[in-house]
Short mmCIF file of C-alpha atoms and ligand atoms in Angstrom, two decimals:
data_model
loop_
_atom_site.label_atom_id
_atom_site.label_comp_id
_atom_site.label_asym_id
_atom_site.label_seq_id
_atom_site.Cartn_x
_atom_site.Cartn_y
_atom_site.Cartn_z
CA MET A 104 -75.47 -41.70 47.56
CA ASP A 105 -74.04 -44.01 45.21
CA GLY A 106 -73.00 -47.09 47.12
CA CYS A 107 -69.59 -47.31 45.44
CA SER A 108 -66.75 -44.85 44.92
CA HIS A 109 -64.24 -44.84 41.84
CA PRO A 110 -60.77 -43.85 41.46
CA LEU A 111 -60.30 -40.67 39.50
CA LEU A 112 -57.69 -42.48 37.45
CA PRO A 113 -58.24 -46.03 36.26
CA THR A 114 -55.89 -48.86 37.06
CA ASN A 115 -53.46 -50.46 34.50
CA ARG A 116 -55.94 -53.17 33.67
CA MET A 117 -58.34 -50.45 32.68
CA GLY A 118 -55.69 -48.43 30.96
CA ARG A 119 -54.44 -46.24 33.57
CA VAL A 120 -53.99 -42.63 32.84
CA PRO A 121 -50.64 -41.35 34.01
CA ALA A 122 -50.93 -38.13 36.00
CA LYS A 123 -48.23 -36.37 37.73
CA PHE A 124 -48.54 -32.98 39.17
CA LEU A 125 -45.74 -30.77 37.92
CA TYR A 126 -47.56 -27.86 39.29
CA VAL A 127 -50.95 -26.98 40.47
CA ARG A 128 -52.87 -23.80 40.55
CA SER A 129 -56.14 -22.63 42.16
CA PHE A 130 -58.19 -19.61 42.43
CA SER A 131 -61.43 -18.65 44.00
CA THR A 132 -63.78 -16.12 42.45
CA PHE A 133 -63.98 -14.52 45.96
CA SER A 134 -60.58 -14.95 47.17
CA VAL A 135 -57.90 -12.41 47.56
CA GLN A 136 -55.92 -11.78 44.45
CA GLY A 137 -52.70 -11.36 46.43
CA LEU A 138 -52.99 -14.71 47.95
CA LEU A 139 -53.62 -16.19 44.56
CA SER A 140 -50.62 -14.67 42.99
CA VAL A 141 -48.39 -15.80 45.83
CA HIS A 142 -49.75 -19.32 45.33
CA ASP A 143 -49.17 -19.30 41.66
CA THR A 144 -45.55 -18.08 42.07
CA VAL A 145 -44.68 -20.58 44.43
CA ALA A 146 -46.34 -23.36 42.50
CA ARG A 147 -44.69 -22.51 39.29
CA LYS A 148 -41.11 -22.50 40.79
CA GLY A 149 -39.00 -25.30 39.64
CA TYR A 150 -41.69 -26.84 37.44
CA ASP A 151 -41.76 -27.33 33.91
CA PRO A 152 -43.42 -27.08 31.37
CA GLU A 153 -45.39 -24.05 31.91
CA LEU A 154 -49.16 -24.44 32.18
CA PRO A 155 -51.48 -22.33 29.94
CA PRO A 156 -53.34 -19.48 31.35
CA LEU A 157 -56.40 -20.03 33.36
CA PRO A 158 -59.73 -20.20 31.59
CA ASP A 159 -61.67 -17.00 31.46
CA ASP A 160 -65.13 -18.44 31.54
CA THR A 161 -65.08 -20.28 34.93
CA VAL A 162 -68.04 -21.62 36.40
CA GLY A 163 -70.15 -18.86 38.13
CA GLU A 164 -70.15 -20.10 41.72
CA ASP A 165 -69.44 -18.32 44.89
CA SER A 166 -66.27 -20.36 45.35
CA VAL A 167 -64.64 -22.40 42.43
CA ARG A 168 -61.26 -23.91 42.45
CA ILE A 169 -59.41 -24.76 39.27
CA VAL A 170 -56.65 -27.35 39.80
CA SER A 171 -54.36 -27.90 36.69
CA LEU A 172 -52.20 -31.03 36.73
CA MET A 173 -49.65 -32.60 34.46
CA LYS A 174 -50.15 -36.08 33.61
CA SER A 175 -47.57 -38.67 34.31
CA GLN A 176 -47.13 -42.37 35.21
CA GLU A 177 -48.59 -41.79 38.71
CA PRO A 178 -52.35 -42.12 39.24
CA LEU A 179 -54.19 -39.25 40.71
CA GLY A 180 -54.72 -41.05 44.01
CA ALA A 181 -58.54 -40.16 44.65
CA THR A 182 -61.85 -41.86 44.56
CA LEU A 183 -65.05 -40.28 43.50
CA LYS A 184 -68.83 -40.90 44.36
CA ARG A 185 -72.13 -39.67 43.33
CA ASP A 186 -74.35 -37.85 45.83
CA GLY A 187 -77.77 -39.68 45.34
CA SER A 188 -79.93 -36.71 46.04
CA SER A 189 -78.08 -33.84 44.16
CA GLY A 190 -76.43 -35.85 41.42
CA ALA A 191 -73.11 -34.12 42.16
CA VAL A 192 -69.98 -36.12 41.67
CA ILE A 193 -67.94 -35.76 45.02
CA VAL A 194 -64.41 -36.65 45.84
CA ALA A 195 -64.82 -39.54 48.19
CA ARG A 196 -61.35 -40.14 49.36
CA VAL A 197 -57.95 -38.51 48.74
CA MET A 198 -55.32 -41.05 49.13
CA LYS A 199 -52.56 -39.85 51.43
CA GLY A 200 -49.29 -39.31 49.84
CA GLY A 201 -50.84 -39.54 46.39
CA ALA A 202 -50.71 -36.94 43.77
CA ALA A 203 -53.91 -35.28 44.50
CA ASP A 204 -52.82 -35.09 48.12
CA ALA A 205 -49.62 -33.57 47.25
CA THR A 206 -51.49 -30.63 45.38
CA GLY A 207 -53.13 -29.63 48.76
CA LEU A 208 -56.04 -28.49 46.53
CA ILE A 209 -58.15 -31.45 46.25
CA HIS A 210 -60.03 -32.63 49.28
CA GLU A 211 -62.65 -35.13 50.35
CA GLY A 212 -66.17 -33.53 49.95
CA ASP A 213 -65.07 -31.43 47.13
CA GLU A 214 -67.43 -31.34 44.26
CA LEU A 215 -66.14 -32.05 40.85
CA ARG A 216 -67.87 -29.81 38.23
CA GLU A 217 -65.56 -30.13 35.06
CA VAL A 218 -62.73 -32.09 33.87
CA ASN A 219 -60.79 -30.40 31.05
CA GLY A 220 -63.85 -28.28 30.62
CA VAL A 221 -66.32 -31.18 30.09
CA PRO A 222 -69.19 -30.82 32.76
CA VAL A 223 -69.37 -33.94 34.96
CA GLU A 224 -72.47 -33.02 37.04
CA ASN A 225 -74.95 -35.85 37.01
CA ARG A 226 -72.60 -38.28 35.34
CA ASN A 227 -71.80 -41.77 36.88
CA PRO A 228 -68.34 -41.46 38.37
CA GLU A 229 -67.29 -44.40 36.29
CA GLU A 230 -67.35 -42.05 33.19
CA ILE A 231 -64.71 -39.86 34.54
CA PRO A 232 -61.67 -42.06 33.98
CA PRO A 233 -62.21 -42.50 30.23
CA ILE A 234 -62.26 -38.63 30.07
CA LEU A 235 -58.96 -38.41 32.00
CA ALA A 236 -57.66 -41.26 29.75
CA GLN A 237 -58.38 -39.14 26.64
CA SER A 238 -56.62 -36.06 28.08
CA GLN A 239 -53.17 -35.27 27.15
CA GLY A 240 -50.67 -33.21 29.08
CA VAL A 241 -52.35 -30.95 31.39
CA VAL A 242 -55.64 -31.98 33.11
CA THR A 243 -57.89 -29.20 34.58
CA PHE A 244 -60.29 -29.91 37.22
CA THR A 245 -63.03 -27.48 38.31
CA VAL A 246 -64.15 -28.14 41.82
CA ILE A 247 -66.43 -26.65 44.46
CA PRO A 248 -64.56 -26.90 47.68
CA ALA A 249 -66.29 -28.83 50.31
CA ALA A 250 -67.79 -26.72 53.27
CA VAL A 251 -65.52 -28.38 55.68
CA SER A 252 -61.99 -29.11 54.58
CA THR A 253 -60.53 -32.36 55.28
CA GLU A 254 -57.27 -30.82 56.31
CA GLU A 255 -59.14 -29.28 59.33
CA LEU A 256 -60.65 -32.67 59.90
CA SER A 257 -57.31 -34.49 59.63
CA ALA A 258 -55.30 -31.97 61.57
CA ASN A 259 -55.13 -33.94 64.73
CA GLU A 260 -54.90 -37.47 63.19
CA SER A 261 -52.29 -39.39 65.16
CA GLU A 262 -49.87 -41.70 63.58
CA LEU A 263 -50.68 -45.31 64.08
CA PHE A 264 -48.93 -48.57 63.14
CA VAL A 265 -50.70 -51.99 63.09
CA ARG A 266 -49.51 -55.50 62.58
CA THR A 267 -52.12 -57.34 60.44
CA LEU A 268 -53.78 -60.41 61.67
CA PHE A 269 -55.14 -61.75 58.39
CA ASP A 270 -54.31 -61.72 54.71
CA TYR A 271 -56.22 -59.16 52.89
CA ASP A 272 -56.92 -58.96 48.99
CA PRO A 273 -59.14 -56.09 48.06
CA GLU A 274 -59.96 -58.01 44.81
CA GLN A 275 -61.87 -60.57 47.02
CA ASP A 276 -63.64 -57.99 49.28
CA PRO A 277 -67.10 -57.35 48.06
CA ALA A 278 -67.55 -54.74 50.70
CA ILE A 279 -64.60 -52.35 49.90
CA PRO A 280 -65.67 -48.89 48.57
CA CYS A 281 -63.17 -48.98 45.81
CA ARG A 282 -61.19 -52.07 44.94
CA GLN A 283 -58.62 -50.29 42.77
CA ALA A 284 -57.68 -48.06 45.85
CA GLY A 285 -57.41 -51.19 48.16
CA LEU A 286 -54.23 -52.09 49.98
CA ARG A 287 -53.25 -55.80 49.78
CA PHE A 288 -51.39 -57.13 52.71
CA LYS A 289 -50.47 -60.57 54.38
CA ARG A 290 -50.98 -61.54 58.02
CA GLY A 291 -48.09 -60.28 60.08
CA ASP A 292 -47.30 -57.20 57.78
CA ILE A 293 -46.79 -53.85 59.60
CA LEU A 294 -48.84 -50.94 58.35
CA GLN A 295 -48.71 -47.31 58.92
CA ILE A 296 -52.20 -46.04 59.22
CA VAL A 297 -52.06 -42.75 57.82
CA SER A 298 -55.82 -42.01 58.01
CA HIS A 299 -58.24 -43.45 60.35
CA ARG A 300 -60.80 -40.83 60.33
CA ASP A 301 -63.20 -43.19 58.46
CA ASP A 302 -64.48 -45.69 61.14
CA THR A 303 -64.61 -48.59 58.61
CA TRP A 304 -62.06 -47.98 56.20
CA TRP A 305 -58.47 -46.85 56.98
CA GLN A 306 -55.79 -45.49 54.62
CA ALA A 307 -52.50 -47.20 55.17
CA ARG A 308 -49.19 -48.02 53.52
CA HIS A 309 -46.68 -50.71 54.10
CA TYR A 310 -44.20 -49.66 56.68
CA GLY A 311 -41.01 -48.83 54.95
CA ASP A 312 -42.62 -48.82 51.38
CA ARG A 313 -41.04 -46.18 49.29
CA ASN A 314 -44.25 -45.66 47.49
CA PRO A 315 -45.80 -42.61 49.53
CA ARG A 316 -49.38 -43.44 48.34
CA ALA A 317 -51.61 -45.00 50.73
CA GLY A 318 -54.30 -47.65 50.03
CA VAL A 319 -57.55 -48.37 51.52
CA CYS A 320 -57.78 -51.12 54.18
CA LYS A 321 -60.20 -52.43 56.87
CA SER A 322 -60.21 -50.61 60.07
CA GLU A 323 -58.97 -51.44 63.63
CA ARG A 324 -61.81 -53.86 64.10
CA CYS A 325 -59.81 -56.26 62.02
CA VAL A 326 -56.40 -55.57 62.95
CA THR A 327 -54.34 -55.20 66.19
CA GLY A 328 -52.86 -51.66 67.23
CA ILE A 329 -49.14 -51.71 67.71
CA SER A 330 -46.77 -48.93 68.37
CA PHE A 331 -43.30 -48.36 67.30
CA THR A 332 -40.79 -48.91 70.13
CA THR A 333 -37.15 -49.62 70.62
CA ALA A 334 -37.83 -51.27 74.01
CA GLY A 335 -35.73 -54.12 74.90
CA LEU A 336 -36.31 -57.82 74.48
CA ARG A 337 -39.70 -59.26 74.74
CA ARG A 338 -38.96 -61.94 77.32
CA SER A 339 -41.94 -64.11 77.13
CA PHE A 340 -42.37 -66.42 74.21
CA ARG A 341 -45.37 -68.73 73.75
CA LEU A 342 -45.92 -71.73 71.66
CA GLY A 343 -49.70 -72.12 70.75
CA ARG A 344 -51.05 -75.57 71.62
CA ARG A 345 -53.80 -77.77 71.56
CA GLY A 346 -55.54 -77.35 74.99
CA SER A 347 -57.52 -77.36 77.81
CA GLY A 348 -59.32 -74.39 79.24
CA SER A 349 -58.88 -72.69 82.62
CA GLY A 350 -60.28 -75.40 84.37
CA SER A 351 -58.65 -78.28 82.76
CA VAL A 352 -54.91 -78.78 82.26
CA GLU A 353 -52.18 -80.59 80.52
CA GLU A 354 -52.93 -83.81 82.20
CA ASN A 355 -56.61 -83.87 81.01
CA PRO A 356 -58.36 -87.02 79.92
CA PRO A 357 -58.03 -87.14 76.12
CA GLU A 358 -61.57 -86.58 75.27
CA SER A 359 -61.67 -83.33 76.96
CA ARG A 360 -58.69 -82.07 75.03
CA TRP A 361 -60.25 -82.98 71.79
CA ARG A 362 -63.70 -81.57 72.02
CA ARG A 363 -63.98 -78.25 74.23
CA LYS A 364 -66.32 -75.35 73.88
CA GLU A 365 -64.30 -72.15 74.10
CA ILE A 366 -65.73 -68.81 74.90
CA GLY A 367 -64.09 -65.95 72.98
CA GLY A 368 -62.37 -63.06 74.77
CA ALA A 369 -62.42 -59.50 74.00
CA CYS A 370 -60.94 -59.68 70.49
CA GLN A 371 -62.14 -63.17 69.62
CA ALA A 372 -65.25 -62.55 67.85
CA PRO A 373 -66.46 -66.11 67.78
CA THR A 374 -68.22 -67.54 70.76
CA TYR A 375 -68.93 -71.17 71.87
CA LEU A 376 -66.71 -72.63 69.23
CA GLU A 377 -66.02 -76.34 68.83
CA VAL A 378 -62.35 -76.55 68.79
CA CYS A 379 -59.85 -79.42 68.92
CA TRP A 380 -56.14 -79.02 68.96
CA PRO A 381 -53.28 -80.47 66.88
CA GLU A 382 -51.94 -83.31 69.10
CA GLY A 383 -48.30 -84.53 68.77
CA VAL A 384 -47.37 -81.72 66.31
CA GLY A 385 -44.10 -81.34 67.95
CA LEU A 386 -44.45 -78.66 70.51
CA SER A 387 -42.68 -80.53 73.25
CA GLU A 388 -39.95 -81.48 70.96
CA LEU A 389 -39.21 -77.97 69.73
CA LYS A 390 -39.42 -76.71 73.42
CA ARG A 391 -36.90 -79.47 74.47
CA ARG A 392 -34.48 -78.62 71.68
CA LEU A 393 -34.60 -74.92 72.61
CA LEU A 394 -34.00 -75.59 76.26
CA ILE A 395 -30.96 -77.93 75.27
CA SER A 396 -29.74 -75.54 72.86
CA ASP A 397 -29.18 -72.72 75.37
CA PRO A 398 -30.32 -73.43 78.92
CA ASP A 399 -29.01 -70.16 80.15
CA HIS A 400 -31.30 -68.30 77.68
CA PHE A 401 -34.56 -70.22 77.86
CA GLY A 402 -36.64 -71.43 80.68
CA VAL A 403 -39.97 -72.92 81.44
CA PRO A 404 -42.30 -72.13 84.38
CA VAL A 405 -42.82 -74.76 87.13
CA PRO A 406 -46.34 -75.73 87.36
CA HIS A 407 -48.38 -76.17 90.64
CA THR A 408 -50.16 -79.28 91.77
CA THR A 409 -52.07 -80.67 94.48
CA ARG A 410 -51.04 -84.24 93.90
CA GLU A 411 -48.56 -86.10 96.22
CA LYS A 412 -44.93 -85.72 95.54
CA ARG A 413 -43.36 -88.91 93.99
CA ASN A 414 -40.12 -90.42 95.41
CA ARG A 415 -37.65 -88.82 92.81
CA GLU A 416 -39.48 -85.57 92.46
CA GLU A 417 -38.27 -82.29 94.16
CA GLU A 418 -40.25 -79.46 95.26
CA GLY A 419 -39.80 -76.48 92.69
CA VAL A 420 -38.41 -78.85 89.99
CA GLU A 421 -41.04 -80.77 88.48
CA TYR A 422 -43.81 -78.98 90.40
CA HIS A 423 -44.68 -76.80 93.22
CA PHE A 424 -46.48 -79.09 95.53
CA VAL A 425 -49.24 -77.34 97.46
CA SER A 426 -52.29 -78.00 99.49
CA ARG A 427 -55.75 -77.89 97.89
CA GLN A 428 -56.60 -74.97 100.07
CA THR A 429 -53.64 -72.86 98.88
CA PHE A 430 -54.42 -74.00 95.18
CA GLU A 431 -58.05 -72.88 95.63
CA LEU A 432 -57.07 -69.47 97.19
CA ASN A 433 -54.67 -68.94 94.31
CA ILE A 434 -57.59 -69.70 91.88
CA VAL A 435 -59.73 -67.16 93.74
CA ASN A 436 -56.96 -64.43 93.50
CA HIS A 437 -56.55 -65.02 89.78
CA ARG A 438 -52.93 -66.22 90.16
CA PHE A 439 -53.11 -68.84 87.48
CA ILE A 440 -52.68 -68.28 83.71
CA GLU A 441 -54.65 -71.69 83.49
CA TYR A 442 -55.51 -74.55 85.76
CA GLY A 443 -57.53 -77.68 85.97
CA HIS A 444 -58.35 -80.94 87.27
CA HIS A 445 -57.04 -84.40 86.51
CA ARG A 446 -57.75 -87.52 88.49
CA GLY A 447 -58.90 -85.72 91.56
CA ASN A 448 -55.88 -83.20 91.61
CA TYR A 449 -55.43 -79.69 90.58
CA TYR A 450 -52.55 -78.69 88.05
CA GLY A 451 -51.94 -75.07 87.11
CA THR A 452 -49.28 -72.57 85.70
CA SER A 453 -49.09 -69.36 87.71
CA LEU A 454 -48.21 -65.90 86.68
CA ASP A 455 -45.50 -65.86 89.35
CA SER A 456 -43.86 -68.82 87.76
CA VAL A 457 -43.43 -67.02 84.48
CA ARG A 458 -42.20 -63.91 86.34
CA LYS A 459 -39.62 -66.22 87.99
CA VAL A 460 -38.18 -67.28 84.69
CA THR A 461 -38.14 -63.82 83.23
CA ALA A 462 -36.62 -62.40 86.43
CA GLU A 463 -33.80 -64.76 85.93
CA GLY A 464 -33.22 -62.99 82.46
CA LYS A 465 -34.52 -65.88 80.43
CA VAL A 466 -36.91 -66.07 77.64
CA CYS A 467 -39.93 -67.95 79.06
CA LEU A 468 -41.35 -70.69 76.97
CA LEU A 469 -45.01 -71.27 77.50
CA ASP A 470 -47.43 -73.72 75.95
CA VAL A 471 -51.00 -72.52 76.47
CA GLN A 472 -54.38 -72.58 75.03
CA PRO A 473 -55.49 -69.68 72.91
CA ASN A 474 -58.27 -68.42 75.23
CA THR A 475 -55.75 -67.82 77.87
CA ILE A 476 -53.37 -65.80 75.90
CA HIS A 477 -55.17 -62.50 76.92
CA ARG A 478 -53.90 -63.29 80.46
CA LEU A 479 -50.38 -62.70 79.36
CA HIS A 480 -51.06 -60.16 76.77
CA THR A 481 -49.88 -57.15 78.92
CA ALA A 482 -47.08 -54.79 79.06
CA GLU A 483 -45.38 -56.70 81.75
CA PHE A 484 -45.07 -60.01 79.78
CA LYS A 485 -45.12 -58.77 76.12
CA PRO A 486 -45.65 -62.20 74.65
CA TYR A 487 -44.78 -63.29 71.14
CA VAL A 488 -47.47 -65.82 69.99
CA LEU A 489 -46.25 -68.52 67.68
CA PHE A 490 -48.56 -71.34 66.48
CA VAL A 491 -46.86 -74.63 65.58
CA LYS A 492 -48.66 -76.24 62.57
CA PRO A 493 -48.31 -79.66 60.98
CA PRO A 494 -47.03 -79.82 57.36
CA SER A 495 -49.04 -81.47 54.58
CA ILE A 496 -50.12 -85.18 55.06
CA GLY A 497 -47.45 -86.52 52.78
CA GLU A 498 -44.78 -84.70 54.66
CA LEU A 499 -46.14 -85.81 58.16
CA ARG A 500 -46.20 -89.59 56.84
CA PHE A 501 -42.71 -89.23 55.79
CA SER A 502 -41.21 -87.23 58.67
CA ARG A 503 -43.17 -88.87 61.54
CA ARG A 504 -42.56 -92.62 60.11
CA LYS A 505 -40.22 -93.41 63.17
CA ALA A 506 -41.78 -91.06 65.82
CA LYS A 507 -43.95 -91.94 68.91
CA PHE A 508 -46.07 -89.97 70.92
CA PHE A 509 -48.06 -90.09 74.04
CA ALA A 510 -51.48 -91.84 73.55
CA THR A 511 -52.08 -91.05 77.08
CA LYS A 512 -50.50 -88.90 79.43
CA GLU A 513 -48.11 -91.78 80.79
CA THR A 514 -44.58 -91.20 81.28
CA LYS A 515 -43.41 -92.69 78.03
CA PRO A 516 -44.24 -92.27 74.45
CA THR A 517 -46.37 -95.26 73.73
CA LYS A 518 -47.72 -95.30 70.27
CA THR A 519 -46.70 -94.68 66.67
CA PHE A 520 -48.62 -92.33 64.47
CA ARG A 521 -51.50 -93.71 62.48
CA GLU A 522 -53.17 -92.11 59.40
CA GLU A 523 -56.06 -90.89 61.46
CA ASP A 524 -53.64 -89.13 63.99
CA PHE A 525 -52.37 -87.19 60.92
CA GLU A 526 -55.76 -86.38 59.65
CA ASP A 527 -56.85 -85.37 63.09
CA MET A 528 -53.63 -83.25 63.41
CA ILE A 529 -54.06 -81.33 60.07
CA GLY A 530 -57.96 -80.89 60.71
CA SER A 531 -57.58 -79.50 64.28
CA ALA A 532 -54.73 -77.23 63.32
CA GLU A 533 -56.79 -75.72 60.54
CA ALA A 534 -59.73 -75.18 62.90
CA MET A 535 -57.47 -73.67 65.38
CA ASP A 536 -55.81 -71.38 62.87
CA SER A 537 -59.12 -70.16 61.49
CA GLN A 538 -60.75 -69.53 64.97
CA TYR A 539 -57.67 -68.13 66.80
CA GLY A 540 -55.35 -67.17 63.82
CA HIS A 541 -55.83 -63.56 64.76
CA LEU A 542 -53.80 -64.21 68.02
CA PHE A 543 -50.74 -65.67 66.36
CA GLU A 544 -47.98 -63.43 65.48
CA ARG A 545 -46.21 -66.29 63.53
CA VAL A 546 -47.03 -69.65 62.09
CA LEU A 547 -44.19 -72.20 62.22
CA VAL A 548 -44.76 -75.46 60.04
CA ASN A 549 -43.03 -78.36 61.64
CA GLY A 550 -42.20 -80.68 58.82
CA ASP A 551 -38.63 -81.66 58.99
CA ILE A 552 -37.76 -81.13 62.73
CA VAL A 553 -34.21 -79.66 62.00
CA SER A 554 -35.50 -77.14 59.59
CA ALA A 555 -38.26 -76.17 61.87
CA PHE A 556 -36.08 -75.97 64.77
CA ASN A 557 -33.56 -73.72 62.81
CA GLU A 558 -36.36 -71.50 61.61
CA LEU A 559 -37.76 -71.15 65.35
CA ARG A 560 -34.09 -70.30 66.51
CA ALA A 561 -33.66 -67.65 63.74
CA GLU A 562 -37.02 -66.10 64.38
CA LEU A 563 -36.14 -65.87 68.17
CA ARG A 564 -32.78 -64.31 67.33
CA ARG A 565 -34.61 -61.91 65.04
CA LEU A 566 -37.02 -60.99 67.56
CA GLU A 567 -34.33 -60.30 70.19
CA THR A 568 -32.30 -58.19 67.95
CA GLU A 569 -34.46 -56.49 65.46
CA GLN A 570 -35.08 -52.70 65.69
CA PRO A 571 -37.66 -51.30 65.65
CA GLN A 572 -39.64 -53.77 67.74
CA TRP A 573 -43.48 -53.59 67.51
CA ILE A 574 -45.74 -54.01 70.33
CA PRO A 575 -49.43 -53.16 70.90
CA VAL A 576 -50.08 -49.55 71.67
CA GLU A 577 -51.64 -50.26 75.22
CA TRP A 578 -48.17 -51.89 76.19
CA ALA A 579 -46.61 -48.50 75.32
CA GLY A 580 -49.16 -46.78 77.56
CA ARG A 581 -50.59 -44.90 74.57
CA ALA A 582 -54.28 -44.88 73.69
CA VAL A 583 -55.35 -44.92 70.19
CA GLN A 584 -57.31 -41.65 69.60
CA ASN A 585 -60.10 -41.29 67.42
CA THR A 586 -59.67 -37.80 66.16
CA GLU A 587 -62.63 -37.58 63.75
CA THR A 588 -64.49 -34.26 64.15
CA LEU A 589 -68.03 -34.05 62.89
CA CYS A 590 -69.28 -30.61 62.24
N1 ATP B 835 -40.73 -82.61 62.72
C1 ATP B 835 -40.75 -83.86 63.29
N2 ATP B 835 -40.11 -84.89 62.73
C2 ATP B 835 -40.25 -86.13 63.23
N3 ATP B 835 -40.72 -86.38 64.49
C3 ATP B 835 -41.31 -85.29 65.19
C4 ATP B 835 -41.09 -83.94 64.60
N4 ATP B 835 -41.83 -83.19 65.44
C5 ATP B 835 -42.21 -83.99 66.48
N5 ATP B 835 -41.89 -85.21 66.37
C6 ATP B 835 -42.07 -86.40 67.22
O1 ATP B 835 -43.38 -86.63 67.30
C7 ATP B 835 -43.73 -87.01 68.64
C8 ATP B 835 -44.75 -86.00 69.09
O2 ATP B 835 -44.10 -84.79 69.49
P1 ATP B 835 -44.33 -83.81 70.73
O3 ATP B 835 -44.47 -84.74 71.85
O4 ATP B 835 -43.37 -82.80 70.70
O5 ATP B 835 -45.78 -83.29 70.21
P2 ATP B 835 -46.64 -82.27 71.16
O6 ATP B 835 -47.23 -81.24 70.22
O7 ATP B 835 -45.94 -81.89 72.44
O8 ATP B 835 -47.85 -83.17 71.37
P3 ATP B 835 -48.34 -83.82 72.81
O9 ATP B 835 -48.63 -82.55 73.56
O10 ATP B 835 -49.67 -84.52 72.43
O11 ATP B 835 -47.28 -84.56 73.35
C9 ATP B 835 -42.46 -87.07 69.44
O12 ATP B 835 -42.07 -88.31 69.30
C10 ATP B 835 -41.62 -86.12 68.55
O13 ATP B 835 -40.25 -86.46 68.72
#
């Protein structure tokens, strides 16, 4: 097989041939005459101009299909490849919703014999677009239908929606079978997957896009499956943060926050990564502002600790104060989202503390490390994961010139930002984004605090009111089916 497939019609850059199908027609040398005349009658209805009569000297094959199409601005929407052993030119992919698909007569696996009477067997597929480019008006394809029709294969394909976790530009992807047929998207876009029979390359279109023709994009290994739902508000909300793993929490000594080894989870391809987190990027500030702006609507979970209660502290306000034995029992029973040690004491955030906030009807604001996100990534919590990122260094210098932050975890902000703090913040944010970016549904740049807060508030409002809401398929209790049937 030729490693690459090609579009039947070239792109604009190559001088795209317009081809729209005013009507289509097919016949088979062995097919029933009655059926053909019915098809022709149906196909001719409402279309203009009339196509010329079918050629008499059709290829002498057992089963040949002739498809006549009228050119227009729309590309054909199919790709071709060459069968390395037989030299045949094969239809590699028919783009769903495209013109070829609309005919219902051109299918994946069909062998292309002639274009406008010009034999194409043993030709390089790249030679076909110029033939089409020279055609005027009607284009006639002579094809040998595939032994197994793709209609049969596609019959049980279920509809699937995904939210993309990365930017994708087919022009930059050396692996894509056909760049011109690629679908460009940005992280966070909602795509409707219209064909996922191919394990590696799906066909998709942007949700809500008026153009019905699908494009080729990478398969589910690279995106997260989501389904369409009108379910209510997603009550949990999370701010991504620099962190500590399960086993080290917010009061960690600084050095352990800055250089940790993380082990990737199920959808985290990288393992044993060196990661450090943006410190002082403004998570606490944004959370504080959200809580003040609407205390009845937002809440934070109360953490557990084994340290002694201080004079002015109250049980269940700053912390739940528990014995070491109780804490360790909770660890064993997987009750913590994350927990850790600091100065001889345990600290941790429990799943129940999040449940308590949501049970009060509030949106729970959480600040966790990426490798614990999966603990909450369930139908029960429906988290929305947002990554707060620093702006450019120039903007940091300007916006943080009067700010102070915690040099250590003491009670008061103790230090003004230095140049190296900004550099660390930007470097660690970049590392975090590149290694965990696939987990973030939204990136918020915290430059000017008022603008960042307003953007955050608006995003949360949108999230609570938007219809439809998009959630992972698993949360809807619906498994993604792989419907490909190999015969
Ligand atoms: N956009 C901003 N403009 C100016 N100052 C800011 C901005 N965002 C945060 N700050 C200030 O920067 C300091 C650090 O912010 P904050 O404590 O919220 O960071 P953090 O991400 O929670 O970091 P840490 O967890 O290390 O405390 C605070 O004094 C805060 O008021």
